[in-house]
Amino acid sequence: MAERFDLTDLRLFLHVADASNITRGALRANMTLASASERIRDMEVDLGTPLLVRKRRGVELTAAGTALLHHARLVIQQLEHMRGELNDYAKGLRAQVHVRSNTMGISVFLPARLARFLSAHPNIDVDLEEGRSRDIVRAVAAGKVEIGIVAEGLEAAAELETMPVGEYRFVLVVPLRHQLARCRKIPFKEVLDYDLVGLRAETAWQDFLNEQAKRAGKRLKLRVRLDGFDSICRVVENRIGLAIVPEPVARRWTSKLRIIPLDEVWALRHLTLCVRKLASLSPHAQNLVKYLTKSPPARKPVP
């Protein structure tokens, strides 16, 4: 029987496969669950073989599903190449670049550069997701994501093309009248004597801090866990605890919080951009890589 797949079918199947769940895949494809399920059943009927194994908590790919996933990715990637090459002739045809970043990339690095890129390229959309660095490297290697922003020094990234994109420093923020406010710098071990505010337990950064505390022979005394660094700074301002945050975030709170450098080598962090193969990316994705890897404009000093 002849296969009658269209691009909507292929995009839906990619979303379902990446999410390992038809419901979440349908949501990412902006479809109802009933419509998504019907499309996948029609694909299976056309092929004459199951593509998914339905389970109570999601789906798994069959051998045929794995093969279709590979070809679907190639088709979508080729479409992105076509869109880039025809951009001058088809202004109404929008393109999309898939980016996955760790927490620090999203909090510190990407917002300003993505804003400049999107402003200069109104026909390009960026699908940005947050994840752990190791998971991002695997996703890029598998072709699920075109561009990844990850922490430095991941051995798994050695098989990918990588390039440095920026650095940032972690600092301690305390209320203006806190007893530590006069400190010029502070060892992490001394910070562990105080109540802290941090990110949720599943974040890679919080795992890293837990490991540093363990090496110092102590434990983090977390009173509150939140989703973002600005929320953390707001809570610190209300004297609920102290926090370690990226310096660029802390600078937004200089009128309300005291910034104290951490006297630790690991406080200086680097971000790395990784791709499977730069030459094989769509023209739009290659252009975004150029934006993300070029030096940002000089930052004015904080008065």
mmCIF file of C-alpha atoms in Angstrom:
data_model
loop_
_atom_site.group_PDB
_atom_site.id
_atom_site.type_symbol
_atom_site.label_atom_id
_atom_site.label_comp_id
_atom_site.label_asym_id
_atom_site.label_seq_id
_atom_site.Cartn_x
_atom_site.Cartn_y
_atom_site.Cartn_z
ATOM 1 C CA MET A 1 0.000 0.000 0.000
ATOM 2 C CA ALA A 2 1.345 3.447 -0.928
ATOM 3 C CA GLU A 3 2.430 5.629 1.967
ATOM 4 C CA ARG A 4 0.646 8.990 2.109
ATOM 5 C CA PHE A 5 2.571 10.861 4.788
ATOM 6 C CA ASP A 6 2.617 14.642 4.755
ATOM 7 C CA LEU A 7 4.859 17.049 6.674
ATOM 8 C CA THR A 8 2.258 17.398 9.427
ATOM 9 C CA ASP A 9 2.362 13.629 9.947
ATOM 10 C CA LEU A 10 6.144 13.597 10.088
ATOM 11 C CA ARG A 11 6.373 16.551 12.480
ATOM 12 C CA LEU A 12 3.757 14.945 14.717
ATOM 13 C CA PHE A 13 5.649 11.659 14.742
ATOM 14 C CA LEU A 14 8.881 13.464 15.662
ATOM 15 C CA HIS A 15 7.162 15.183 18.586
ATOM 16 C CA VAL A 16 5.588 11.943 19.813
ATOM 17 C CA ALA A 17 8.873 10.046 19.531
ATOM 18 C CA ASP A 18 10.848 12.764 21.341
ATOM 19 C CA ALA A 19 8.271 12.962 24.139
ATOM 20 C CA SER A 20 7.675 9.166 24.281
ATOM 21 C CA ASN A 21 4.047 10.126 24.768
ATOM 22 C CA ILE A 22 1.214 10.740 22.300
ATOM 23 C CA THR A 23 -0.527 13.301 24.515
ATOM 24 C CA ARG A 24 2.597 15.454 24.955
ATOM 25 C CA GLY A 25 3.504 14.982 21.301
ATOM 26 C CA ALA A 26 0.060 16.189 20.249
ATOM 27 C CA LEU A 27 0.425 19.234 22.490
ATOM 28 C CA ARG A 28 3.802 20.144 20.940
ATOM 29 C CA ALA A 29 2.259 19.722 17.481
ATOM 30 C CA ASN A 30 -0.725 21.920 18.450
ATOM 31 C CA MET A 31 -3.192 19.080 17.863
ATOM 32 C CA THR A 32 -5.913 17.462 19.874
ATOM 33 C CA LEU A 33 -5.141 14.003 21.231
ATOM 34 C CA ALA A 34 -7.893 12.469 19.090
ATOM 35 C CA SER A 35 -6.537 14.028 15.895
ATOM 36 C CA ALA A 36 -2.957 12.999 16.687
ATOM 37 C CA SER A 37 -3.979 9.416 17.515
ATOM 38 C CA GLU A 38 -5.962 9.148 14.281
ATOM 39 C CA ARG A 39 -3.046 10.407 12.191
ATOM 40 C CA ILE A 40 -0.648 7.913 13.742
ATOM 41 C CA ARG A 41 -3.125 5.050 13.239
ATOM 42 C CA ASP A 42 -3.495 6.067 9.570
ATOM 43 C CA MET A 43 0.288 6.041 9.197
ATOM 44 C CA GLU A 44 0.435 2.536 10.653
ATOM 45 C CA VAL A 45 -2.362 1.373 8.347
ATOM 46 C CA ASP A 46 -0.610 2.823 5.303
ATOM 47 C CA LEU A 47 2.644 1.123 6.275
ATOM 48 C CA GLY A 48 0.974 -2.120 7.292
ATOM 49 C CA THR A 49 3.008 -2.307 10.519
ATOM 50 C CA PRO A 50 2.898 -0.752 14.004
ATOM 51 C CA LEU A 51 5.109 2.278 14.618
ATOM 52 C CA LEU A 52 4.556 2.534 18.371
ATOM 53 C CA VAL A 53 4.109 0.186 21.287
ATOM 54 C CA ARG A 54 1.430 1.740 23.514
ATOM 55 C CA LYS A 55 2.099 1.429 27.239
ATOM 56 C CA ARG A 56 0.364 2.767 30.339
ATOM 57 C CA ARG A 57 2.811 5.636 30.777
ATOM 58 C CA GLY A 58 3.776 6.406 27.213
ATOM 59 C CA VAL A 59 4.934 4.803 24.000
ATOM 60 C CA GLU A 60 8.031 3.116 22.620
ATOM 61 C CA LEU A 61 9.161 2.948 19.020
ATOM 62 C CA THR A 62 8.990 -0.318 17.130
ATOM 63 C CA ALA A 63 11.749 -1.175 14.661
ATOM 64 C CA ALA A 64 9.623 0.375 11.918
ATOM 65 C CA GLY A 65 9.042 3.444 14.089
ATOM 66 C CA THR A 66 12.780 3.865 14.631
ATOM 67 C CA ALA A 67 13.370 3.704 10.875
ATOM 68 C CA LEU A 68 10.601 6.231 10.213
ATOM 69 C CA LEU A 69 12.017 8.552 12.892
ATOM 70 C CA HIS A 70 15.397 8.559 11.142
ATOM 71 C CA HIS A 71 13.899 9.387 7.758
ATOM 72 C CA ALA A 72 11.482 11.949 9.211
ATOM 73 C CA ARG A 73 14.382 13.867 10.724
ATOM 74 C CA LEU A 74 16.211 13.847 7.407
ATOM 75 C CA VAL A 75 13.130 15.149 5.608
ATOM 76 C CA ILE A 76 12.564 17.963 8.115
ATOM 77 C CA GLN A 77 16.242 18.924 8.060
ATOM 78 C CA GLN A 78 16.189 19.009 4.262
ATOM 79 C CA LEU A 79 13.110 21.219 4.390
ATOM 80 C CA GLU A 80 14.989 23.655 6.640
ATOM 81 C CA HIS A 81 17.824 23.725 4.087
ATOM 82 C CA MET A 82 15.317 24.482 1.359
ATOM 83 C CA ARG A 83 13.753 27.259 3.401
ATOM 84 C CA GLY A 84 17.118 28.879 3.929
ATOM 85 C CA GLU A 85 18.067 28.731 0.259
ATOM 86 C CA LEU A 86 14.683 30.049 -0.901
ATOM 87 C CA ASN A 87 14.327 32.697 1.774
ATOM 88 C CA ASP A 88 14.919 35.532 -0.680
ATOM 89 C CA TYR A 89 12.111 34.219 -2.889
ATOM 90 C CA ALA A 90 9.612 33.074 -0.300
ATOM 91 C CA LYS A 91 9.474 35.667 2.440
ATOM 92 C CA GLY A 92 6.281 34.203 3.842
ATOM 93 C CA LEU A 93 7.855 30.794 4.487
ATOM 94 C CA ARG A 94 8.943 30.648 8.134
ATOM 95 C CA ALA A 95 11.840 28.555 9.384
ATOM 96 C CA GLN A 96 12.497 27.097 12.811
ATOM 97 C CA VAL A 97 15.743 26.296 14.624
ATOM 98 C CA HIS A 98 15.698 23.853 17.529
ATOM 99 C CA VAL A 99 17.907 24.826 20.494
ATOM 100 C CA ARG A 100 18.258 23.161 23.872
ATOM 101 C CA SER A 101 20.173 24.841 26.710
ATOM 102 C CA ASN A 102 21.074 24.200 30.303
ATOM 103 C CA THR A 103 19.690 26.442 33.056
ATOM 104 C CA MET A 104 22.637 28.835 32.994
ATOM 105 C CA GLY A 105 22.465 29.351 29.250
ATOM 106 C CA ILE A 106 18.797 30.297 29.445
ATOM 107 C CA SER A 107 19.244 32.470 32.543
ATOM 108 C CA VAL A 108 22.461 34.264 31.625
ATOM 109 C CA PHE A 109 23.533 33.857 28.030
ATOM 110 C CA LEU A 110 20.698 33.354 25.557
ATOM 111 C CA PRO A 111 18.092 36.086 26.236
ATOM 112 C CA ALA A 112 20.053 39.083 24.882
ATOM 113 C CA ARG A 113 21.623 37.268 21.932
ATOM 114 C CA LEU A 114 18.384 35.566 20.897
ATOM 115 C CA ALA A 115 16.605 38.908 21.067
ATOM 116 C CA ARG A 116 19.110 40.424 18.635
ATOM 117 C CA PHE A 117 18.924 37.415 16.325
ATOM 118 C CA LEU A 118 15.122 37.252 16.231
ATOM 119 C CA SER A 119 14.880 40.994 15.679
ATOM 120 C CA ALA A 120 17.219 40.735 12.683
ATOM 121 C CA HIS A 121 15.484 37.606 11.302
ATOM 122 C CA PRO A 122 11.694 37.998 11.572
ATOM 123 C CA ASN A 123 11.072 34.895 9.418
ATOM 124 C CA ILE A 124 12.950 32.556 11.769
ATOM 125 C CA ASP A 125 11.515 31.070 14.942
ATOM 126 C CA VAL A 126 13.611 29.479 17.687
ATOM 127 C CA ASP A 127 12.219 26.459 19.540
ATOM 128 C CA LEU A 128 14.083 26.706 22.871
ATOM 129 C CA GLU A 129 13.922 24.048 25.583
ATOM 130 C CA GLU A 130 15.734 23.732 28.900
ATOM 131 C CA GLY A 131 17.552 20.559 29.900
ATOM 132 C CA ARG A 132 20.553 19.066 31.642
ATOM 133 C CA SER A 133 23.881 19.349 29.850
ATOM 134 C CA ARG A 134 24.438 15.596 29.512
ATOM 135 C CA ASP A 135 20.923 15.056 28.161
ATOM 136 C CA ILE A 136 21.419 17.932 25.711
ATOM 137 C CA VAL A 137 24.640 16.388 24.365
ATOM 138 C CA ARG A 138 22.814 13.102 23.766
ATOM 139 C CA ALA A 139 19.935 14.916 22.042
ATOM 140 C CA VAL A 140 22.323 16.774 19.712
ATOM 141 C CA ALA A 141 24.228 13.567 18.917
ATOM 142 C CA ALA A 142 20.937 11.804 18.110
ATOM 143 C CA GLY A 143 19.821 14.595 15.814
ATOM 144 C CA LYS A 144 16.877 15.602 18.004
ATOM 145 C CA VAL A 145 18.242 19.118 18.490
ATOM 146 C CA GLU A 146 20.314 21.238 16.108
ATOM 147 C CA ILE A 147 22.122 23.421 18.663
ATOM 148 C CA GLY A 148 22.962 22.717 22.292
ATOM 149 C CA ILE A 149 24.294 25.064 24.992
ATOM 150 C CA VAL A 150 25.972 23.064 27.752
ATOM 151 C CA ALA A 151 28.448 23.249 30.614
ATOM 152 C CA GLU A 152 32.134 23.015 29.827
ATOM 153 C CA GLY A 153 34.191 19.849 30.071
ATOM 154 C CA LEU A 154 31.616 17.178 29.187
ATOM 155 C CA GLU A 155 33.473 14.136 27.835
ATOM 156 C CA ALA A 156 30.366 13.052 25.921
ATOM 157 C CA ALA A 157 30.592 16.238 23.839
ATOM 158 C CA ALA A 158 33.935 15.143 22.371
ATOM 159 C CA GLU A 159 32.147 13.457 19.448
ATOM 160 C CA LEU A 160 30.411 16.728 18.513
ATOM 161 C CA GLU A 161 31.685 19.984 17.069
ATOM 162 C CA THR A 162 32.001 22.395 19.991
ATOM 163 C CA MET A 163 32.932 26.036 20.471
ATOM 164 C CA PRO A 164 33.076 28.344 23.522
ATOM 165 C CA VAL A 165 30.293 30.923 23.715
ATOM 166 C CA GLY A 166 30.700 32.703 27.019
ATOM 167 C CA GLU A 167 31.614 32.683 30.664
ATOM 168 C CA TYR A 168 29.973 33.831 33.856
ATOM 169 C CA ARG A 169 30.770 33.884 37.552
ATOM 170 C CA PHE A 170 28.705 32.762 40.511
ATOM 171 C CA VAL A 171 28.418 35.097 43.464
ATOM 172 C CA LEU A 172 26.736 35.195 46.836
ATOM 173 C CA VAL A 173 23.847 37.636 47.295
ATOM 174 C CA VAL A 174 22.791 38.788 50.751
ATOM 175 C CA PRO A 175 20.417 41.465 52.089
ATOM 176 C CA LEU A 176 21.994 44.926 52.305
ATOM 177 C CA ARG A 177 22.103 44.902 56.104
ATOM 178 C CA HIS A 178 23.195 41.301 56.542
ATOM 179 C CA GLN A 179 26.226 40.606 58.718
ATOM 180 C CA LEU A 180 28.149 39.371 55.643
ATOM 181 C CA ALA A 181 27.403 42.474 53.598
ATOM 182 C CA ARG A 182 30.824 44.003 54.369
ATOM 183 C CA CYS A 183 32.764 40.970 53.084
ATOM 184 C CA ARG A 184 34.838 41.520 49.938
ATOM 185 C CA LYS A 185 34.843 37.800 49.142
ATOM 186 C CA ILE A 186 33.878 34.607 50.930
ATOM 187 C CA PRO A 187 34.783 30.886 50.760
ATOM 188 C CA PHE A 188 31.889 28.594 49.886
ATOM 189 C CA LYS A 189 32.426 26.621 53.093
ATOM 190 C CA GLU A 190 31.510 29.680 55.195
ATOM 191 C CA VAL A 191 28.334 30.218 53.157
ATOM 192 C CA LEU A 192 27.177 26.761 54.235
ATOM 193 C CA ASP A 193 26.738 27.999 57.812
ATOM 194 C CA TYR A 194 23.691 30.042 56.721
ATOM 195 C CA ASP A 195 20.177 29.299 55.504
ATOM 196 C CA LEU A 196 20.044 29.339 51.709
ATOM 197 C CA VAL A 197 17.563 29.733 48.878
ATOM 198 C CA GLY A 198 18.121 27.573 45.800
ATOM 199 C CA LEU A 199 16.743 26.036 42.646
ATOM 200 C CA ARG A 200 14.557 22.957 42.570
ATOM 201 C CA ALA A 201 16.240 19.645 43.293
ATOM 202 C CA GLU A 202 16.097 18.320 39.709
ATOM 203 C CA THR A 203 18.337 21.065 38.261
ATOM 204 C CA ALA A 204 21.934 20.287 37.323
ATOM 205 C CA TRP A 205 23.196 23.454 39.035
ATOM 206 C CA GLN A 206 21.629 22.470 42.341
ATOM 207 C CA ASP A 207 23.209 19.031 42.010
ATOM 208 C CA PHE A 208 26.569 20.726 41.439
ATOM 209 C CA LEU A 209 26.215 22.860 44.585
ATOM 210 C CA ASN A 210 25.230 19.793 46.588
ATOM 211 C CA GLU A 211 28.418 18.097 45.402
ATOM 212 C CA GLN A 212 30.566 21.111 46.345
ATOM 213 C CA ALA A 213 28.978 21.185 49.797
ATOM 214 C CA LYS A 214 29.689 17.478 50.209
ATOM 215 C CA ARG A 215 33.349 18.068 49.313
ATOM 216 C CA ALA A 216 33.456 20.814 51.939
ATOM 217 C CA GLY A 217 32.163 18.324 54.526
ATOM 218 C CA LYS A 218 28.803 20.070 54.956
ATOM 219 C CA ARG A 219 25.271 20.121 53.572
ATOM 220 C CA LEU A 220 23.213 22.876 52.008
ATOM 221 C CA LYS A 221 20.601 24.261 54.388
ATOM 222 C CA LEU A 222 17.936 25.082 51.831
ATOM 223 C CA ARG A 223 14.859 26.791 53.232
ATOM 224 C CA VAL A 224 13.153 27.492 49.902
ATOM 225 C CA ARG A 225 13.448 26.028 46.387
ATOM 226 C CA LEU A 226 12.308 28.084 43.401
ATOM 227 C CA ASP A 227 12.229 27.886 39.594
ATOM 228 C CA GLY A 228 14.373 30.889 38.652
ATOM 229 C CA PHE A 229 17.219 33.105 39.833
ATOM 230 C CA ASP A 230 15.222 36.327 39.844
ATOM 231 C CA SER A 231 12.647 34.691 42.112
ATOM 232 C CA ILE A 232 15.508 33.596 44.353
ATOM 233 C CA CYS A 233 16.853 37.165 44.570
ATOM 234 C CA ARG A 234 13.404 38.459 45.462
ATOM 235 C CA VAL A 235 13.211 35.995 48.353
ATOM 236 C CA VAL A 236 16.725 36.921 49.534
ATOM 237 C CA GLU A 237 15.680 40.578 49.544
ATOM 238 C CA ASN A 238 12.974 39.598 52.037
ATOM 239 C CA ARG A 239 15.664 38.123 54.330
ATOM 240 C CA ILE A 240 14.515 34.491 54.087
ATOM 241 C CA GLY A 241 18.008 33.247 53.253
ATOM 242 C CA LEU A 242 21.158 33.810 51.189
ATOM 243 C CA ALA A 243 21.733 32.537 47.660
ATOM 244 C CA ILE A 244 24.374 31.771 45.061
ATOM 245 C CA VAL A 245 23.374 33.101 41.642
ATOM 246 C CA PRO A 246 25.058 34.075 38.334
ATOM 247 C CA GLU A 247 26.651 37.518 38.552
ATOM 248 C CA PRO A 248 24.689 38.889 35.530
ATOM 249 C CA VAL A 249 21.459 38.117 37.391
ATOM 250 C CA ALA A 250 22.797 39.566 40.647
ATOM 251 C CA ARG A 251 23.675 42.838 38.898
ATOM 252 C CA ARG A 252 19.995 43.426 38.235
ATOM 253 C CA TRP A 253 19.507 43.556 42.013
ATOM 254 C CA THR A 254 22.403 45.802 43.057
ATOM 255 C CA SER A 255 20.073 48.384 44.612
ATOM 256 C CA LYS A 256 18.485 45.765 46.876
ATOM 257 C CA LEU A 257 21.155 43.132 47.495
ATOM 258 C CA ARG A 258 24.874 43.021 48.292
ATOM 259 C CA ILE A 259 26.991 41.001 45.842
ATOM 260 C CA ILE A 260 29.920 39.066 47.338
ATOM 261 C CA PRO A 261 32.373 37.150 45.094
ATOM 262 C CA LEU A 262 32.945 33.495 45.972
ATOM 263 C CA ASP A 263 36.565 32.690 46.736
ATOM 264 C CA GLU A 264 36.441 29.462 44.702
ATOM 265 C CA VAL A 265 37.994 28.401 41.394
ATOM 266 C CA TRP A 266 34.770 26.666 40.338
ATOM 267 C CA ALA A 267 32.805 29.918 40.693
ATOM 268 C CA LEU A 268 33.971 30.898 37.178
ATOM 269 C CA ARG A 269 31.964 28.840 34.677
ATOM 270 C CA HIS A 270 32.071 28.502 30.893
ATOM 271 C CA LEU A 271 29.368 27.679 28.379
ATOM 272 C CA THR A 272 29.927 25.582 25.269
ATOM 273 C CA LEU A 273 27.885 25.437 22.076
ATOM 274 C CA CYS A 274 27.685 22.011 20.466
ATOM 275 C CA VAL A 275 26.341 20.789 17.131
ATOM 276 C CA ARG A 276 26.449 17.459 15.387
ATOM 277 C CA LYS A 277 28.173 18.924 12.306
ATOM 278 C CA LEU A 278 28.156 22.633 11.556
ATOM 279 C CA ALA A 279 28.300 22.190 7.782
ATOM 280 C CA SER A 280 25.194 19.976 7.794
ATOM 281 C CA LEU A 281 23.015 22.481 9.686
ATOM 282 C CA SER A 282 20.342 24.445 7.867
ATOM 283 C CA PRO A 283 21.461 27.932 6.750
ATOM 284 C CA HIS A 284 19.219 29.422 9.447
ATOM 285 C CA ALA A 285 20.820 27.288 12.160
ATOM 286 C CA GLN A 286 24.305 28.150 10.895
ATOM 287 C CA ASN A 287 23.404 31.825 11.043
ATOM 288 C CA LEU A 288 22.197 31.448 14.625
ATOM 289 C CA VAL A 289 25.466 29.727 15.559
ATOM 290 C CA LYS A 290 27.340 32.776 14.235
ATOM 291 C CA TYR A 291 25.221 35.071 16.406
ATOM 292 C CA LEU A 292 25.752 32.942 19.500
ATOM 293 C CA THR A 293 29.506 32.575 19.098
ATOM 294 C CA LYS A 294 30.494 36.131 18.213
ATOM 295 C CA SER A 295 31.630 38.451 20.994
ATOM 296 C CA PRO A 296 28.830 40.480 22.614
ATOM 297 C CA PRO A 297 29.002 44.288 22.808
ATOM 298 C CA ALA A 298 31.046 45.670 25.701
ATOM 299 C CA ARG A 299 29.094 45.883 28.947
ATOM 300 C CA LYS A 300 28.951 49.179 30.781
ATOM 301 C CA PRO A 301 30.280 48.986 34.337
ATOM 302 C CA VAL A 302 27.730 49.065 37.139
ATOM 303 C CA PRO A 303 28.005 52.399 39.009
#
